Structure formats: structure tokens, C-alpha cells
Coordinates of C-alpha atoms in Angstrom, one line a residue:
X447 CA 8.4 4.4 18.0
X448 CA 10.2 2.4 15.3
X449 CA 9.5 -1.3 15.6
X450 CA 11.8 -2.0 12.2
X451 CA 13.9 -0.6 9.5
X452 CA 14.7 -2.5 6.4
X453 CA 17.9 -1.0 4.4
X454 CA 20.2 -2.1 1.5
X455 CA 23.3 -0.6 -0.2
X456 CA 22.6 0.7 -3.4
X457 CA 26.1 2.2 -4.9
X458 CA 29.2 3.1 -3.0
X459 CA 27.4 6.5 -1.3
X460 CA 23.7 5.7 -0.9
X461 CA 21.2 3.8 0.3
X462 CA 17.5 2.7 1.0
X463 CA 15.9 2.0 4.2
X464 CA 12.7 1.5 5.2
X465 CA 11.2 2.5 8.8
X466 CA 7.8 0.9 10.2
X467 CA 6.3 3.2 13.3
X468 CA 3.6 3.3 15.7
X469 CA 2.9 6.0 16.9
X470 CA 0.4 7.3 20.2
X471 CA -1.3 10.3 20.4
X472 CA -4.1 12.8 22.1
X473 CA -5.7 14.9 20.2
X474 CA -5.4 18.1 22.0
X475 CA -5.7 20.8 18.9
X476 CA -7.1 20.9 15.7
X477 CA -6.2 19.4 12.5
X478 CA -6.7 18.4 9.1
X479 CA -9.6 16.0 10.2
X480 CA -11.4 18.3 12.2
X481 CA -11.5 20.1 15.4
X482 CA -9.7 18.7 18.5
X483 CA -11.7 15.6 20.6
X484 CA -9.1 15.1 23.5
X485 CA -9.6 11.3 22.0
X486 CA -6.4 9.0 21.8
X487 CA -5.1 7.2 18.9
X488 CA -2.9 4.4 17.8
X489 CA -1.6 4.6 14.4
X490 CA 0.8 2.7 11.9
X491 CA 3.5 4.9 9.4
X492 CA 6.0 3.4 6.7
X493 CA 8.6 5.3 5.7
X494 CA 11.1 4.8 3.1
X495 CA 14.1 7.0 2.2
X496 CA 16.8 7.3 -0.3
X497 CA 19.8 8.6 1.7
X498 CA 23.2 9.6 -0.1
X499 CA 26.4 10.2 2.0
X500 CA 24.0 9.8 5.2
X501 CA 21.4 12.5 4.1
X502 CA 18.1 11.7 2.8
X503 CA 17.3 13.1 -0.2
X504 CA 14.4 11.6 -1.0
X505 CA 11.5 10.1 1.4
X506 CA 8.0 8.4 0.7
X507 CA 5.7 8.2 3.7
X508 CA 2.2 6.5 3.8
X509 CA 0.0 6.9 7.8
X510 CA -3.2 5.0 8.3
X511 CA -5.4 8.0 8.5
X512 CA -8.7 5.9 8.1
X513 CA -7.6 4.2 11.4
X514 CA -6.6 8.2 13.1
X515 CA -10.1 9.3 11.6
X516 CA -12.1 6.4 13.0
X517 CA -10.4 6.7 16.7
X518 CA -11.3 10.2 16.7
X519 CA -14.9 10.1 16.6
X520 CA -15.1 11.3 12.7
X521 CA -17.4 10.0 10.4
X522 CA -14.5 8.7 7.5
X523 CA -17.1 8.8 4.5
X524 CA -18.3 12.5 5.4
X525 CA -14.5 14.2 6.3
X526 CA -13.5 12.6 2.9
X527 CA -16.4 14.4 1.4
X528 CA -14.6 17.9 2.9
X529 CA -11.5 16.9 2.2
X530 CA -12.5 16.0 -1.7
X531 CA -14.3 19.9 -1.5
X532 CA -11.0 21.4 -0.5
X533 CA -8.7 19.5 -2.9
X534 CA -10.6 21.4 -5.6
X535 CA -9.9 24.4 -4.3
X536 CA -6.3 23.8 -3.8
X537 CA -5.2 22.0 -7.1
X538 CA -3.8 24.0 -10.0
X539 CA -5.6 24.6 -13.3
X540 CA -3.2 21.8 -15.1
X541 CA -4.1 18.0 -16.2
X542 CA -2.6 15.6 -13.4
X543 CA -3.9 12.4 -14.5
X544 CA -2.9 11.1 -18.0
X545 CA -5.0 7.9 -18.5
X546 CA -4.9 4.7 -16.1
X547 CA -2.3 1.7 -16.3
X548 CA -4.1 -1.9 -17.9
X549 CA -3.7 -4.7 -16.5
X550 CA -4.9 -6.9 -19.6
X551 CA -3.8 -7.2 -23.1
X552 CA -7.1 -7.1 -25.2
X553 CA -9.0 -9.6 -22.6
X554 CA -5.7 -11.2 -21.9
X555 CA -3.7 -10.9 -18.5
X556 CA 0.3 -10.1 -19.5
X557 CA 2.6 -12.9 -19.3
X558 CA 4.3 -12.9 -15.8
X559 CA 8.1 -11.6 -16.0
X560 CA 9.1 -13.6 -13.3
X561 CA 8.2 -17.3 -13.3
X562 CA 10.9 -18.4 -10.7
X563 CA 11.8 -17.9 -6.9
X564 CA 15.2 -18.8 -7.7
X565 CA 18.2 -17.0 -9.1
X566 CA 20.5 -18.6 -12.2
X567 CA 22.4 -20.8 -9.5
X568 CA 19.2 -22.4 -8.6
X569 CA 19.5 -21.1 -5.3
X570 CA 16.2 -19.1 -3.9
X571 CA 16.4 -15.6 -4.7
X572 CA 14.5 -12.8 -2.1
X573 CA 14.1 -10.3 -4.9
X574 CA 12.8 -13.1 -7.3
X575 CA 10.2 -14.5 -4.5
X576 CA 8.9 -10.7 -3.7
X577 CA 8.1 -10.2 -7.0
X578 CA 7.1 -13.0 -8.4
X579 CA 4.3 -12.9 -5.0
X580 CA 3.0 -9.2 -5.7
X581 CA 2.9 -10.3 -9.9
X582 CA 1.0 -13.4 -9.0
X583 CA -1.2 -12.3 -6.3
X584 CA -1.9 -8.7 -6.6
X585 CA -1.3 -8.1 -10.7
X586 CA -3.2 -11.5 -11.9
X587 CA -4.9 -12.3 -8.8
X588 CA -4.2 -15.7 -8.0
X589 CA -5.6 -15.8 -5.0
X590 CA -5.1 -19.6 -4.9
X591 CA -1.2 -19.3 -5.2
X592 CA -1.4 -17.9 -1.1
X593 CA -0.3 -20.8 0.1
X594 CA 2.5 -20.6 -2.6
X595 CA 4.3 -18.1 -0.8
X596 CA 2.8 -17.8 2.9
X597 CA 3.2 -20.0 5.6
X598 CA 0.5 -21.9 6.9
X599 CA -0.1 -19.5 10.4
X600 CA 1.2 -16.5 8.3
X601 CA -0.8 -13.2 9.9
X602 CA -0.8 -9.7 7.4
X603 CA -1.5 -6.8 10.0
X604 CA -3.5 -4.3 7.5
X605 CA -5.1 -1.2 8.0
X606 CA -7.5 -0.2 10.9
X607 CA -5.8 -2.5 12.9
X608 CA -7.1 -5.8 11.3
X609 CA -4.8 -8.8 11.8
X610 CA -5.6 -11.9 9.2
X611 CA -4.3 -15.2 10.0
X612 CA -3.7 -18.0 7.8
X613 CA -4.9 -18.3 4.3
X614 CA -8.4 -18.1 4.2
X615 CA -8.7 -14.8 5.4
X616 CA -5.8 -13.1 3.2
X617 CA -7.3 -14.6 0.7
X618 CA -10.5 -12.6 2.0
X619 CA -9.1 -9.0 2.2
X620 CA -7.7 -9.8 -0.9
X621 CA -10.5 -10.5 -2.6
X622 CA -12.7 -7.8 -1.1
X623 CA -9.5 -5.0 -1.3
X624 CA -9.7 -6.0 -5.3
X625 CA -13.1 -6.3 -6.0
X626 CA -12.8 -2.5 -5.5
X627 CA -10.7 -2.0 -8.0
X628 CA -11.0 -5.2 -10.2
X629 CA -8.8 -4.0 -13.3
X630 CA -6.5 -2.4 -11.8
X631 CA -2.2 -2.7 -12.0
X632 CA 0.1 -2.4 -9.4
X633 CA 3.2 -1.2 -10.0
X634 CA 6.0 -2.3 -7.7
X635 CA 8.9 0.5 -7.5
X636 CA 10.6 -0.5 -5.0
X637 CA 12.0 -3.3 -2.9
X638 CA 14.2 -3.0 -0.4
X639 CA 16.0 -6.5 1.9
X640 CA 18.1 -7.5 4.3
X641 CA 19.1 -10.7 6.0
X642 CA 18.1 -11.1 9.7
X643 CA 19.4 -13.9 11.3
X644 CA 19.9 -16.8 9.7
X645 CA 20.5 -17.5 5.8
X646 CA 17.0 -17.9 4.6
X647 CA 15.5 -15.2 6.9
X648 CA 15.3 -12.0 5.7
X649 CA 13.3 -8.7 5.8
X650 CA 11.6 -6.8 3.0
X651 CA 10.0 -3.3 2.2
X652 CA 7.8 -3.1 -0.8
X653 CA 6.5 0.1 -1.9
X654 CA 3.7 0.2 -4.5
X655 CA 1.2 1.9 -6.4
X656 CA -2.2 0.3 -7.3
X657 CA -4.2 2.4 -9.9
X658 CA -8.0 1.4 -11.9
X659 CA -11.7 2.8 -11.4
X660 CA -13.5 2.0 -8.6
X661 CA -15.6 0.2 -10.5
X662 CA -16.9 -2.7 -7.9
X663 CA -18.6 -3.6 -4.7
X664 CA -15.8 -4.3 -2.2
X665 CA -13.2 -3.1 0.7
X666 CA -14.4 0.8 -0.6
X667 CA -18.2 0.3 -0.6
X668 CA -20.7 0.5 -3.3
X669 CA -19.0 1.7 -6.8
X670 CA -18.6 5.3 -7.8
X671 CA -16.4 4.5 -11.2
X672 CA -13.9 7.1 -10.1
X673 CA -10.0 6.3 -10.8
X674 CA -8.6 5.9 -8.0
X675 CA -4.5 5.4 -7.0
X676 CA -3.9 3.7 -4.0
X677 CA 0.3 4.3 -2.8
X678 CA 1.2 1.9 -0.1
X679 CA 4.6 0.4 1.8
X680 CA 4.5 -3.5 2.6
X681 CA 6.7 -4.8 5.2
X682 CA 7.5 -8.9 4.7
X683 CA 9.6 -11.3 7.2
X684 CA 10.2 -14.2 5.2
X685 CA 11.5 -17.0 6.5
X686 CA 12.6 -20.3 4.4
X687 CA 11.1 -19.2 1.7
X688 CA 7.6 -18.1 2.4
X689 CA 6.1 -15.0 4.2
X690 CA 5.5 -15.4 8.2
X691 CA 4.7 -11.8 8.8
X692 CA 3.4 -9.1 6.8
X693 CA 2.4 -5.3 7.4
X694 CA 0.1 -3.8 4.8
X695 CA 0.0 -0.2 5.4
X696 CA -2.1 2.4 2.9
X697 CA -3.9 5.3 3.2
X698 CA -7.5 4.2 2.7
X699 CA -8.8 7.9 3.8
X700 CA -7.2 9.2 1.2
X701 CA -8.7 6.4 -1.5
X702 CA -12.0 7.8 -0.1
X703 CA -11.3 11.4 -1.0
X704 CA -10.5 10.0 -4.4
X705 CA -13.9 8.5 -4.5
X706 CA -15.9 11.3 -3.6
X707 CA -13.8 14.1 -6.1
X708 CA -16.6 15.7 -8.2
X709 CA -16.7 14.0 -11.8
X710 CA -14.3 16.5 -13.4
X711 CA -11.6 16.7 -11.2
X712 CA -11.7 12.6 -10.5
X713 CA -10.8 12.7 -14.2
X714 CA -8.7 15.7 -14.6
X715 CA -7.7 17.4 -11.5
X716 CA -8.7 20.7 -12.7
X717 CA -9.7 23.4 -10.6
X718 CA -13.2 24.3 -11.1
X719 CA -14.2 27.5 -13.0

């Protein structure tokens, strides 16, 4: 069921949109995660398209497969262990990975490209805001500036299922979600908005990338120094300027595969021989 779509014009014949779905389900037959269980599940998917002339010609989906795996009675840690196993198998012979973005210069964080929430008018701008959140927050990790951009009884529905309310415990996942991965650099490539309601209300689809080395004790567990990329789609409602609402929606079954890839293909991607 779609609770939400998110879309804005982008030329005369296309357009993005963004789709946020729940989804329930019985497992009757088997699948990637295992054999059937008869269990039920309840499951979050993001969807964003490119369409042009009302086709879509381009989609990027991301489903909360920890949450699937967890309902069904698996074990996350050992079916990303098999799953790891049978990416090596399936992965041509050729170099996928080609280093891992930085987010320092020397032992310095990057100046921030955008310093303002407001466009050249003065008036506050949606697509400064978003970005100059996910630069401050996520890319420097100022976890102080929270209260910057959320309001005060904000709540961020994340993975598994977890709601956090209010700044303290964003500022928890946060913290634990980058302690994971504490160098790491997001890379924003897409934000989609539209108005709802009134003037200063509007909706927003973020979809992002997040790539560094597992390299600390955090939301993925003890260390393994693997590089890992995390892909993800962020829903926002923002209202009067700061966030009310968010929906944080990865695939952190899928960061575990990562983790557990033998040594030579974390790094390479190369089919064994």
C-alpha cells in the first residue's frame, strides 16, 4: 500500500516521484532468505522513478530486508554470511570498487557548500534546507545542529521498525549509525519536493549513498574494516522550516553481506579462482 509519493517536474516531458510502501505478507514459499516459515511480515519500501512522457525509465528501490529477515525467524548475521558466500559465486571476474569517497581534506572536514536555508531573495529555500541538513548532520556530523533543523517532538521512523522521538534519540541512531562507519561520505543524488498544503509545508525524497570502512563499534556491531556502501531513500515532511516527520529507509541486510564478503572480494569484487 502506498502511504506517499513525492514528485516534481523536471523539463517539459519528465519527471521524478518518489513512492513510500508498506507492504504485508506470509511467507508461504521459499526465497532468497531461506525456506518458507508460514511467518508474517510487515515491511517498509522507497521507491523513486525517473518517468518521461509517463513511462519510467529509470527506478531505484531500497526494502528493509533486516526487518523481513528478523520477522521470519532468520538469524540476520548467519543468512548474510550465505548470502556474502553466494555473491562470490555470482560476481564477474572484473574490478567493481575503485577506491572509497573522503570525507576530510588532509585531517580537515571540506568546507560546507551550502551555508544558508534561504534562497538569494532571502526567502527560505526547501532544496537549500535539505541540503544544507544532510551536509551538516550526516557529512560533518554535527550532531548538535538537530535541533537546527527538527522540530522539538520531531519522530524519524528507521529501520526494523524503530520510531525516535525528539532530539536526544536522533541524535542517538545517529551517533551509533556513524560510529559504524566514522569516515565515511554521503553523497546526496537526489532530492525530490513538493508543497502540501500550506506555503511552508512541503514533502521531500532524499536518496543517498553513504560509503567508508566499517572501521567502528556501532549500529553494525564489532568492526570488520570492510568498505561498505550503504544506498538509502529519506522521506522528510517539513513544516515551517524544520523537519516534523522523517522515514529513514536502508537496507541494513545487505550492509551485513558487505561486512562479511571474504577479504578479496570486500576490496575487489572478484570472483575467486
Amino acid at each position: 500500500m502506498s502511504l506517499n509519493e513525492v514528485s516534481s517536474l523536471a523539463g517539459a516531458d519528465h519527471y521524478y516521484s518518489s513512492h513510500r510502501i508498506v507492504s504485508n505478507a506470509t511467507n508461504l514459499g521459499d526465497s532468497n532468505f531461506g525456506p518458507a516459515t508460514g511467518k508474517k511480515a510487515f515491511f517498509r519500501t522507497t521507491v523513486d522513478c525517473k518517468v518521461y512522457r509517463n513511462r519510467i525509465v529509470e527506478e531505484w528501490l531500497v526494502r528493509d530486508n533486516l526487518y523481513i529477515a528478523k520477522q521470519l525467524g532468520f538469524d540476520p548475521v548467519e543468512l548474510a554470511k550465505k548470502m556474502a558466500k553466494g555473491f562470490k559465486t555470482k560476481s564477474p571476474a572484473l574490478q567493481s570498487r575503485f577506491g572509497l569517497s573522503e570525507n576530510r581534506k588532509g585531517q580537515f572536514t571540506p568546507e560546507i557548500t551550502v551555508k544558508t536555508i534561504t534562497n538569494a531573495e532571502g526567502k527560505f529555500d526547501i532544496g537549500n534546507f535539505v541540503i544544507a541538513m544532510y551536509e551538516n548532520i550526516w557529512n560533518y556530523r554535527y550532531f548538535n545542529k538537530v535541533k537546527d533543523f527538527y522540530s522539538e517532538n520531531a519522530i524519524v521512523h528507521s529501520i526494523c521498525n524503530k520510531d525516535l522521538l525528539g532530539e536526544s534519540q536522533i541524535q542517538g541512531f545517529l551517533v551509533s549509525l556513524f560510529a559504524s562507519v566514522p569516515n565515511s561520505r554521503l553523497l546526496i543524488e537526489r532530492v525530490t519536493c513538493n508543497q502540501n498544503g500550506g506555503r511552508e509545508d512541503w514533502d521531500v525524497s532524499v536518496r543517498w549513498r553513504l560509503s567508508g570502512v566499517h572501521e567502528g563499534t556501532g549500529f553494525f556491531g564489532a568492526p570488520s574494516g570492510k568498505p561498505v556502501e550503504i544506498f538509502g531513500i529519506n522521506q522528510l515532511r517539513v513544516k515551517q522550516g524544520l523537519v516534523v516527520e522523517e522515514w529513514v529507509t536502508f537496507d541494513g541486510l545487505d550492509v551485513l553481506r558487505q561486512i562479511h564478503m571474504e577479504e578479496d572480494d570486500a576490496y575487489l569484487n572478484v570472483n575467486g579462482g
